[in-house]
Amino acid sequence: MSFLSNVALRSTTGAFILNSGLGKLNADEETYKWLQDMGSKAVPSLSTLSPTTFGKGLAYSEIALGSALLCPVVTAKIAGLGLTAFSAGLLTMYLNDDSLTLDDGVRPSQEGVSYAKDIAFLGSGLALVLSRKKK
C-alpha cells in the first residue's frame, strides 16, 4: 500500500472516530443509556455496567482509536487491528438489531443506513492490516 493510500485511510477514519468520541464525552445519562442499549446488542454483558461508565469508556476508546489512526508513529498494522476490531463490534451490533436491517438481515433499513457505514471502516482496517511496508 502506498504512503498516500495509507494516509487517506487513516486520516478519514481517524478524524471521524476521534470526533465521535469527543462528542460523547459530555453526553447526558439518557444518551449513555441509549448507547449502552445499542452496544448490549453486540455484547450483552455490557448491560451490567452503569450507563455513565459505559458511555465514558466508549468515548475514551473512540478518542484513543481515532488518535492512534491519526498518529504517524503508530504502525499501520496496529492502527488497522484497532479499527478492524472496533468496526467488527459495530457491525455485530448492526446485524443483531432487526430494526436496522431489512427482512434479509443484511441490507440496511432506513434506520440502519447510518450504521451500515461501518462496513467501510472494516474494509479500511483490513486494508491497513494487510498493507506491506515498503522495503
CSV table of N, CA and C in Angstrom, one decimal:
chain,number,residue,atom,x,y,z
A,1,MET,N,0.9,-1.2,0.0
A,1,MET,CA,0.0,0.0,0.0
A,1,MET,C,0.9,1.2,0.0
A,2,SER,N,0.6,2.2,-0.8
A,2,SER,CA,1.4,3.4,-0.9
A,2,SER,C,1.2,4.2,0.4
A,3,PHE,N,2.1,5.1,0.6
A,3,PHE,CA,2.1,6.0,1.7
A,3,PHE,C,0.8,6.9,1.6
A,4,LEU,N,0.4,7.4,0.4
A,4,LEU,CA,-0.7,8.2,0.3
A,4,LEU,C,-2.0,7.5,0.6
A,5,SER,N,-2.1,6.2,0.1
A,5,SER,CA,-3.4,5.5,0.4
A,5,SER,C,-3.5,5.2,1.9
A,6,ASN,N,-2.4,4.9,2.5
A,6,ASN,CA,-2.3,4.7,4.0
A,6,ASN,C,-2.8,6.0,4.7
A,7,VAL,N,-2.3,7.1,4.3
A,7,VAL,CA,-2.7,8.4,4.9
A,7,VAL,C,-4.2,8.6,4.7
A,8,ALA,N,-4.7,8.3,3.5
A,8,ALA,CA,-6.1,8.6,3.2
A,8,ALA,C,-7.0,7.7,4.1
A,9,LEU,N,-6.7,6.4,4.2
A,9,LEU,CA,-7.5,5.5,5.1
A,9,LEU,C,-7.4,6.0,6.5
A,10,ARG,N,-6.2,6.3,7.0
A,10,ARG,CA,-6.1,6.6,8.4
A,10,ARG,C,-6.7,8.0,8.8
A,11,SER,N,-6.5,9.0,7.9
A,11,SER,CA,-7.0,10.3,8.3
A,11,SER,C,-8.5,10.4,8.2
A,12,THR,N,-9.1,9.8,7.3
A,12,THR,CA,-10.6,9.9,7.2
A,12,THR,C,-11.2,9.1,8.3
A,13,THR,N,-10.8,7.9,8.5
A,13,THR,CA,-11.4,7.1,9.6
A,13,THR,C,-11.0,7.7,11.0
A,14,GLY,N,-9.8,8.1,11.1
A,14,GLY,CA,-9.3,8.6,12.4
A,14,GLY,C,-10.0,9.9,12.8
A,15,ALA,N,-10.2,10.8,11.9
A,15,ALA,CA,-10.9,12.1,12.2
A,15,ALA,C,-12.4,11.8,12.5
A,16,PHE,N,-13.0,10.9,11.8
A,16,PHE,CA,-14.4,10.6,12.1
A,16,PHE,C,-14.6,10.0,13.5
A,17,ILE,N,-13.7,9.0,13.8
A,17,ILE,CA,-13.9,8.3,15.1
A,17,ILE,C,-13.4,9.2,16.3
A,18,LEU,N,-12.4,10.0,16.1
A,18,LEU,CA,-12.0,11.0,17.1
A,18,LEU,C,-13.1,12.0,17.4
A,19,ASN,N,-13.7,12.5,16.4
A,19,ASN,CA,-14.8,13.4,16.5
A,19,ASN,C,-16.0,12.8,17.2
A,20,SER,N,-16.3,11.6,16.9
A,20,SER,CA,-17.4,10.8,17.5
A,20,SER,C,-17.1,10.7,19.0
A,21,GLY,N,-15.9,10.3,19.4
A,21,GLY,CA,-15.5,10.1,20.8
A,21,GLY,C,-15.6,11.5,21.6
A,22,LEU,N,-15.1,12.5,21.0
A,22,LEU,CA,-15.1,13.8,21.6
A,22,LEU,C,-16.6,14.3,21.9
A,23,GLY,N,-17.4,14.0,20.9
A,23,GLY,CA,-18.8,14.3,21.0
A,23,GLY,C,-19.6,13.6,22.1
A,24,LYS,N,-19.1,12.4,22.5
A,24,LYS,CA,-19.7,11.6,23.5
A,24,LYS,C,-19.2,11.9,24.9
A,25,LEU,N,-18.1,12.7,25.1
A,25,LEU,CA,-17.5,12.9,26.4
A,25,LEU,C,-18.5,13.5,27.4
A,26,ASN,N,-19.2,14.5,27.0
A,26,ASN,CA,-20.1,15.2,27.9
A,26,ASN,C,-21.6,15.0,27.6
A,27,ALA,N,-21.9,13.8,27.1
A,27,ALA,CA,-23.3,13.4,26.9
A,27,ALA,C,-24.0,13.2,28.2
A,28,ASP,N,-25.3,13.3,28.1
A,28,ASP,CA,-26.2,13.1,29.3
A,28,ASP,C,-26.4,11.6,29.6
A,29,GLU,N,-27.0,11.3,30.7
A,29,GLU,CA,-27.2,9.9,31.2
A,29,GLU,C,-28.1,9.2,30.2
A,30,GLU,N,-29.1,9.9,29.6
A,30,GLU,CA,-30.1,9.3,28.7
A,30,GLU,C,-29.3,8.8,27.4
A,31,THR,N,-28.4,9.6,26.9
A,31,THR,CA,-27.7,9.3,25.7
A,31,THR,C,-26.8,8.1,26.0
A,32,TYR,N,-26.1,8.1,27.2
A,32,TYR,CA,-25.2,7.0,27.6
A,32,TYR,C,-26.1,5.7,27.7
A,33,LYS,N,-27.3,5.8,28.2
A,33,LYS,CA,-28.1,4.6,28.3
A,33,LYS,C,-28.5,4.1,26.9
A,34,TRP,N,-28.8,5.0,26.0
A,34,TRP,CA,-29.2,4.6,24.7
A,34,TRP,C,-28.0,3.9,24.0
A,35,LEU,N,-26.8,4.5,24.1
A,35,LEU,CA,-25.6,3.9,23.6
A,35,LEU,C,-25.3,2.5,24.2
A,36,GLN,N,-25.5,2.4,25.5
A,36,GLN,CA,-25.3,1.1,26.2
A,36,GLN,C,-26.3,0.1,25.7
A,37,ASP,N,-27.6,0.4,25.5
A,37,ASP,CA,-28.6,-0.5,24.9
A,37,ASP,C,-28.2,-1.0,23.6
A,38,MET,N,-27.7,-0.1,22.7
A,38,MET,CA,-27.2,-0.5,21.4
A,38,MET,C,-26.0,-1.4,21.5
A,39,GLY,N,-25.0,-1.1,22.3
A,39,GLY,CA,-23.8,-1.9,22.5
A,39,GLY,C,-24.1,-3.2,23.0
A,40,SER,N,-25.2,-3.3,23.9
A,40,SER,CA,-25.5,-4.6,24.5
A,40,SER,C,-26.1,-5.6,23.5
A,41,LYS,N,-26.5,-5.1,22.3
A,41,LYS,CA,-27.0,-6.0,21.3
A,41,LYS,C,-25.8,-6.8,20.7
A,42,ALA,N,-24.6,-6.2,20.7
A,42,ALA,CA,-23.5,-6.9,20.3
A,42,ALA,C,-22.8,-7.7,21.4
A,43,VAL,N,-22.7,-7.1,22.6
A,43,VAL,CA,-22.0,-7.7,23.7
A,43,VAL,C,-23.0,-7.6,24.9
A,44,PRO,N,-23.8,-8.6,25.1
A,44,PRO,CA,-24.8,-8.5,26.2
A,44,PRO,C,-24.3,-8.1,27.6
A,45,SER,N,-23.1,-8.5,27.9
A,45,SER,CA,-22.6,-8.3,29.2
A,45,SER,C,-22.3,-6.8,29.5
A,46,LEU,N,-22.4,-6.0,28.4
A,46,LEU,CA,-22.2,-4.5,28.6
A,46,LEU,C,-23.4,-3.9,29.4
A,47,SER,N,-24.5,-4.6,29.5
A,47,SER,CA,-25.6,-4.1,30.2
A,47,SER,C,-25.4,-4.1,31.7
A,48,THR,N,-24.4,-4.8,32.2
A,48,THR,CA,-24.1,-4.8,33.6
A,48,THR,C,-23.4,-3.6,34.1
A,49,LEU,N,-22.8,-2.8,33.2
A,49,LEU,CA,-22.2,-1.5,33.6
A,49,LEU,C,-23.2,-0.4,33.8
A,50,SER,N,-22.8,0.6,34.5
A,50,SER,CA,-23.6,1.8,34.6
A,50,SER,C,-23.6,2.5,33.3
A,51,PRO,N,-24.7,3.2,32.9
A,51,PRO,CA,-24.6,3.9,31.6
A,51,PRO,C,-23.5,4.9,31.5
A,52,THR,N,-23.2,5.6,32.6
A,52,THR,CA,-22.1,6.6,32.5
A,52,THR,C,-20.8,5.9,32.4
A,53,THR,N,-20.5,4.8,33.1
A,53,THR,CA,-19.3,4.1,32.9
A,53,THR,C,-19.1,3.6,31.5
A,54,PHE,N,-20.2,3.0,30.9
A,54,PHE,CA,-20.2,2.6,29.5
A,54,PHE,C,-19.9,3.7,28.6
A,55,GLY,N,-20.7,4.8,28.7
A,55,GLY,CA,-20.6,5.9,27.8
A,55,GLY,C,-19.2,6.6,27.8
A,56,LYS,N,-18.7,6.8,29.0
A,56,LYS,CA,-17.4,7.4,29.1
A,56,LYS,C,-16.3,6.5,28.6
A,57,GLY,N,-16.4,5.2,28.9
A,57,GLY,CA,-15.5,4.2,28.3
A,57,GLY,C,-15.5,4.2,26.8
A,58,LEU,N,-16.7,4.2,26.2
A,58,LEU,CA,-16.8,4.3,24.8
A,58,LEU,C,-16.2,5.5,24.2
A,59,ALA,N,-16.5,6.7,24.9
A,59,ALA,CA,-15.9,7.9,24.4
A,59,ALA,C,-14.4,7.9,24.4
A,60,TYR,N,-13.8,7.5,25.5
A,60,TYR,CA,-12.3,7.4,25.6
A,60,TYR,C,-11.8,6.4,24.7
A,61,SER,N,-12.5,5.3,24.4
A,61,SER,CA,-12.0,4.3,23.5
A,61,SER,C,-12.0,4.9,22.0
A,62,GLU,N,-13.0,5.6,21.7
A,62,GLU,CA,-13.1,6.2,20.4
A,62,GLU,C,-12.0,7.3,20.2
A,63,ILE,N,-11.8,8.0,21.3
A,63,ILE,CA,-10.7,9.1,21.2
A,63,ILE,C,-9.3,8.4,21.1
A,64,ALA,N,-9.1,7.3,21.8
A,64,ALA,CA,-7.8,6.6,21.7
A,64,ALA,C,-7.6,6.0,20.3
A,65,LEU,N,-8.7,5.4,19.8
A,65,LEU,CA,-8.6,4.8,18.4
A,65,LEU,C,-8.4,5.8,17.4
A,66,GLY,N,-9.2,6.9,17.4
A,66,GLY,CA,-9.1,8.0,16.4
A,66,GLY,C,-7.7,8.6,16.5
A,67,SER,N,-7.2,8.8,17.7
A,67,SER,CA,-5.8,9.4,17.8
A,67,SER,C,-4.8,8.4,17.3
A,68,ALA,N,-4.9,7.1,17.6
A,68,ALA,CA,-3.9,6.2,17.1
A,68,ALA,C,-3.9,6.1,15.5
A,69,LEU,N,-5.1,6.2,14.9
A,69,LEU,CA,-5.1,6.3,13.5
A,69,LEU,C,-4.5,7.5,12.9
A,70,LEU,N,-4.6,8.6,13.6
A,70,LEU,CA,-4.0,9.9,13.1
A,70,LEU,C,-2.6,10.1,13.5
A,71,CYS,N,-2.0,9.3,14.4
A,71,CYS,CA,-0.7,9.4,14.8
A,71,CYS,C,0.3,8.6,14.0
A,72,PRO,N,1.2,9.2,13.3
A,72,PRO,CA,2.0,8.5,12.3
A,72,PRO,C,3.0,7.5,13.0
A,73,VAL,N,3.3,7.7,14.2
A,73,VAL,CA,4.2,6.7,14.9
A,73,VAL,C,3.6,5.4,15.2
A,74,VAL,N,2.3,5.3,15.2
A,74,VAL,CA,1.6,4.1,15.3
A,74,VAL,C,1.6,3.4,14.0
A,75,THR,N,2.1,2.1,13.9
A,75,THR,CA,2.2,1.4,12.7
A,75,THR,C,0.8,1.2,12.0
A,76,ALA,N,0.8,1.1,10.7
A,76,ALA,CA,-0.5,0.8,10.0
A,76,ALA,C,-1.1,-0.5,10.5
A,77,LYS,N,-0.3,-1.5,10.8
A,77,LYS,CA,-0.9,-2.8,11.2
A,77,LYS,C,-1.6,-2.7,12.6
A,78,ILE,N,-0.9,-2.0,13.5
A,78,ILE,CA,-1.5,-1.8,14.8
A,78,ILE,C,-2.8,-0.9,14.7
A,79,ALA,N,-2.7,0.2,14.0
A,79,ALA,CA,-3.9,1.0,13.9
A,79,ALA,C,-5.0,0.3,13.1
A,80,GLY,N,-4.6,-0.5,12.1
A,80,GLY,CA,-5.6,-1.3,11.4
A,80,GLY,C,-6.3,-2.4,12.3
A,81,LEU,N,-5.5,-3.0,13.1
A,81,LEU,CA,-6.1,-4.0,14.0
A,81,LEU,C,-7.1,-3.4,15.0
A,82,GLY,N,-6.8,-2.2,15.5
A,82,GLY,CA,-7.8,-1.5,16.3
A,82,GLY,C,-9.0,-1.1,15.6
A,83,LEU,N,-8.9,-0.6,14.4
A,83,LEU,CA,-10.0,-0.2,13.5
A,83,LEU,C,-10.8,-1.5,13.1
A,84,THR,N,-10.2,-2.5,12.8
A,84,THR,CA,-10.9,-3.8,12.4
A,84,THR,C,-11.7,-4.3,13.6
A,85,ALA,N,-11.1,-4.4,14.8
A,85,ALA,CA,-11.8,-4.8,16.0
A,85,ALA,C,-13.0,-3.9,16.3
A,86,PHE,N,-12.8,-2.6,16.3
A,86,PHE,CA,-13.8,-1.7,16.6
A,86,PHE,C,-15.0,-1.8,15.6
A,87,SER,N,-14.7,-1.8,14.3
A,87,SER,CA,-15.8,-1.9,13.3
A,87,SER,C,-16.5,-3.3,13.3
A,88,ALA,N,-15.8,-4.3,13.7
A,88,ALA,CA,-16.4,-5.6,13.8
A,88,ALA,C,-17.4,-5.6,14.9
A,89,GLY,N,-17.1,-5.0,16.0
A,89,GLY,CA,-18.1,-4.8,17.1
A,89,GLY,C,-19.3,-4.0,16.6
A,90,LEU,N,-19.1,-2.9,15.9
A,90,LEU,CA,-20.2,-2.1,15.4
A,90,LEU,C,-21.1,-2.9,14.4
A,91,LEU,N,-20.4,-3.7,13.6
A,91,LEU,CA,-21.2,-4.5,12.6
A,91,LEU,C,-22.0,-5.6,13.3
A,92,THR,N,-21.4,-6.1,14.4
A,92,THR,CA,-22.2,-7.1,15.2
A,92,THR,C,-23.4,-6.5,15.8
A,93,MET,N,-23.3,-5.3,16.3
A,93,MET,CA,-24.5,-4.6,16.8
A,93,MET,C,-25.5,-4.4,15.7
A,94,TYR,N,-25.0,-3.9,14.6
A,94,TYR,CA,-25.9,-3.6,13.4
A,94,TYR,C,-26.7,-4.9,13.0
A,95,LEU,N,-25.9,-6.0,12.9
A,95,LEU,CA,-26.6,-7.2,12.4
A,95,LEU,C,-27.5,-7.9,13.4
A,96,ASN,N,-27.3,-7.6,14.7
A,96,ASN,CA,-28.1,-8.1,15.8
A,96,ASN,C,-29.4,-7.3,16.1
A,97,ASP,N,-29.6,-6.2,15.4
A,97,ASP,CA,-30.7,-5.4,15.7
A,97,ASP,C,-31.6,-5.4,14.4
A,98,ASP,N,-32.7,-6.1,14.5
A,98,ASP,CA,-33.6,-6.3,13.4
A,98,ASP,C,-34.2,-5.0,12.9
A,99,SER,N,-34.3,-4.0,13.7
A,99,SER,CA,-34.8,-2.7,13.2
A,99,SER,C,-33.8,-2.0,12.3
A,100,LEU,N,-32.5,-2.4,12.3
A,100,LEU,CA,-31.5,-1.7,11.4
A,100,LEU,C,-31.3,-2.4,10.1
A,101,THR,N,-31.9,-3.5,9.9
A,101,THR,CA,-31.8,-4.2,8.6
A,101,THR,C,-33.2,-4.6,8.0
A,102,LEU,N,-33.2,-4.8,6.7
A,102,LEU,CA,-34.4,-5.2,6.0
A,102,LEU,C,-34.6,-6.7,6.4
A,103,ASP,N,-35.7,-7.3,5.8
A,103,ASP,CA,-36.0,-8.7,6.1
A,103,ASP,C,-34.9,-9.7,5.8
A,104,ASP,N,-34.0,-9.3,4.9
A,104,ASP,CA,-32.9,-10.3,4.6
A,104,ASP,C,-31.8,-10.3,5.7
A,105,GLY,N,-31.9,-9.3,6.7
A,105,GLY,CA,-31.0,-9.3,7.8
A,105,GLY,C,-29.6,-8.7,7.5
A,106,VAL,N,-29.4,-8.2,6.2
A,106,VAL,CA,-28.1,-7.6,5.9
A,106,VAL,C,-28.3,-6.2,5.3
A,107,ARG,N,-29.1,-6.0,4.3
A,107,ARG,CA,-29.3,-4.7,3.8
A,107,ARG,C,-29.9,-3.7,4.8
A,108,PRO,N,-29.4,-2.5,4.8
A,108,PRO,CA,-29.9,-1.6,5.9
A,108,PRO,C,-31.3,-1.1,5.6
A,109,SER,N,-32.1,-1.0,6.7
A,109,SER,CA,-33.4,-0.3,6.7
A,109,SER,C,-33.1,1.2,6.7
A,110,GLN,N,-34.1,2.0,6.7
A,110,GLN,CA,-33.9,3.4,6.8
A,110,GLN,C,-33.2,3.8,8.1
A,111,GLU,N,-33.6,3.1,9.2
A,111,GLU,CA,-32.9,3.4,10.5
A,111,GLU,C,-31.5,2.9,10.5
A,112,GLY,N,-31.2,1.9,9.7
A,112,GLY,CA,-29.8,1.3,9.7
A,112,GLY,C,-28.8,1.9,8.8
A,113,VAL,N,-29.2,2.8,7.9
A,113,VAL,CA,-28.3,3.4,6.9
A,113,VAL,C,-27.1,4.0,7.6
A,114,SER,N,-27.3,4.8,8.7
A,114,SER,CA,-26.1,5.4,9.3
A,114,SER,C,-25.2,4.4,10.0
A,115,TYR,N,-25.6,3.2,10.3
A,115,TYR,CA,-24.8,2.2,10.9
A,115,TYR,C,-24.1,1.3,9.8
A,116,ALA,N,-24.6,1.3,8.6
A,116,ALA,CA,-24.1,0.4,7.6
A,116,ALA,C,-22.7,1.0,7.1
A,117,LYS,N,-22.4,2.2,7.4
A,117,LYS,CA,-21.1,2.8,7.1
A,117,LYS,C,-19.9,2.0,7.7
A,118,ASP,N,-20.2,1.3,8.8
A,118,ASP,CA,-19.2,0.6,9.5
A,118,ASP,C,-18.5,-0.5,8.6
A,119,ILE,N,-19.2,-0.9,7.6
A,119,ILE,CA,-18.6,-1.9,6.7
A,119,ILE,C,-17.4,-1.3,6.0
A,120,ALA,N,-17.5,0.0,5.7
A,120,ALA,CA,-16.3,0.8,5.1
A,120,ALA,C,-15.2,0.9,6.1
A,121,PHE,N,-15.5,1.0,7.4
A,121,PHE,CA,-14.5,1.1,8.4
A,121,PHE,C,-13.8,-0.3,8.5
A,122,LEU,N,-14.5,-1.4,8.4
A,122,LEU,CA,-13.9,-2.7,8.4
A,122,LEU,C,-13.0,-2.9,7.2
A,123,GLY,N,-13.4,-2.4,6.1
A,123,GLY,CA,-12.5,-2.5,4.9
A,123,GLY,C,-11.3,-1.7,5.0
A,124,SER,N,-11.4,-0.5,5.6
A,124,SER,CA,-10.2,0.3,5.8
A,124,SER,C,-9.3,-0.4,6.8
A,125,GLY,N,-9.8,-0.9,7.9
A,125,GLY,CA,-9.0,-1.6,8.9
A,125,GLY,C,-8.3,-2.8,8.3
A,126,LEU,N,-9.0,-3.6,7.5
A,126,LEU,CA,-8.3,-4.8,6.9
A,126,LEU,C,-7.3,-4.3,5.9
A,127,ALA,N,-7.5,-3.3,5.2
A,127,ALA,CA,-6.5,-2.8,4.2
A,127,ALA,C,-5.2,-2.4,4.9
A,128,LEU,N,-5.4,-1.7,6.1
A,128,LEU,CA,-4.2,-1.3,6.9
A,128,LEU,C,-3.5,-2.5,7.4
A,129,VAL,N,-4.2,-3.5,7.9
A,129,VAL,CA,-3.6,-4.7,8.5
A,129,VAL,C,-2.8,-5.5,7.4
A,130,LEU,N,-3.4,-5.5,6.2
A,130,LEU,CA,-2.8,-6.3,5.1
A,130,LEU,C,-1.8,-5.6,4.3
A,131,SER,N,-1.6,-4.3,4.6
A,131,SER,CA,-0.6,-3.5,3.9
A,131,SER,C,0.8,-4.0,4.1
A,132,ARG,N,1.6,-3.8,3.1
A,132,ARG,CA,3.0,-4.2,3.3
A,132,ARG,C,3.9,-2.9,3.4
A,133,LYS,N,4.8,-3.0,4.3
A,133,LYS,CA,5.8,-1.9,4.4
A,133,LYS,C,6.7,-1.9,3.3
A,134,LYS,N,7.0,-0.7,2.7
A,134,LYS,CA,8.0,-0.6,1.6
A,134,LYS,C,9.4,-1.0,2.1
A,135,LYS,N,10.1,-1.7,1.3
A,135,LYS,CA,11.5,-2.1,1.6
A,135,LYS,C,12.5,-1.0,1.1
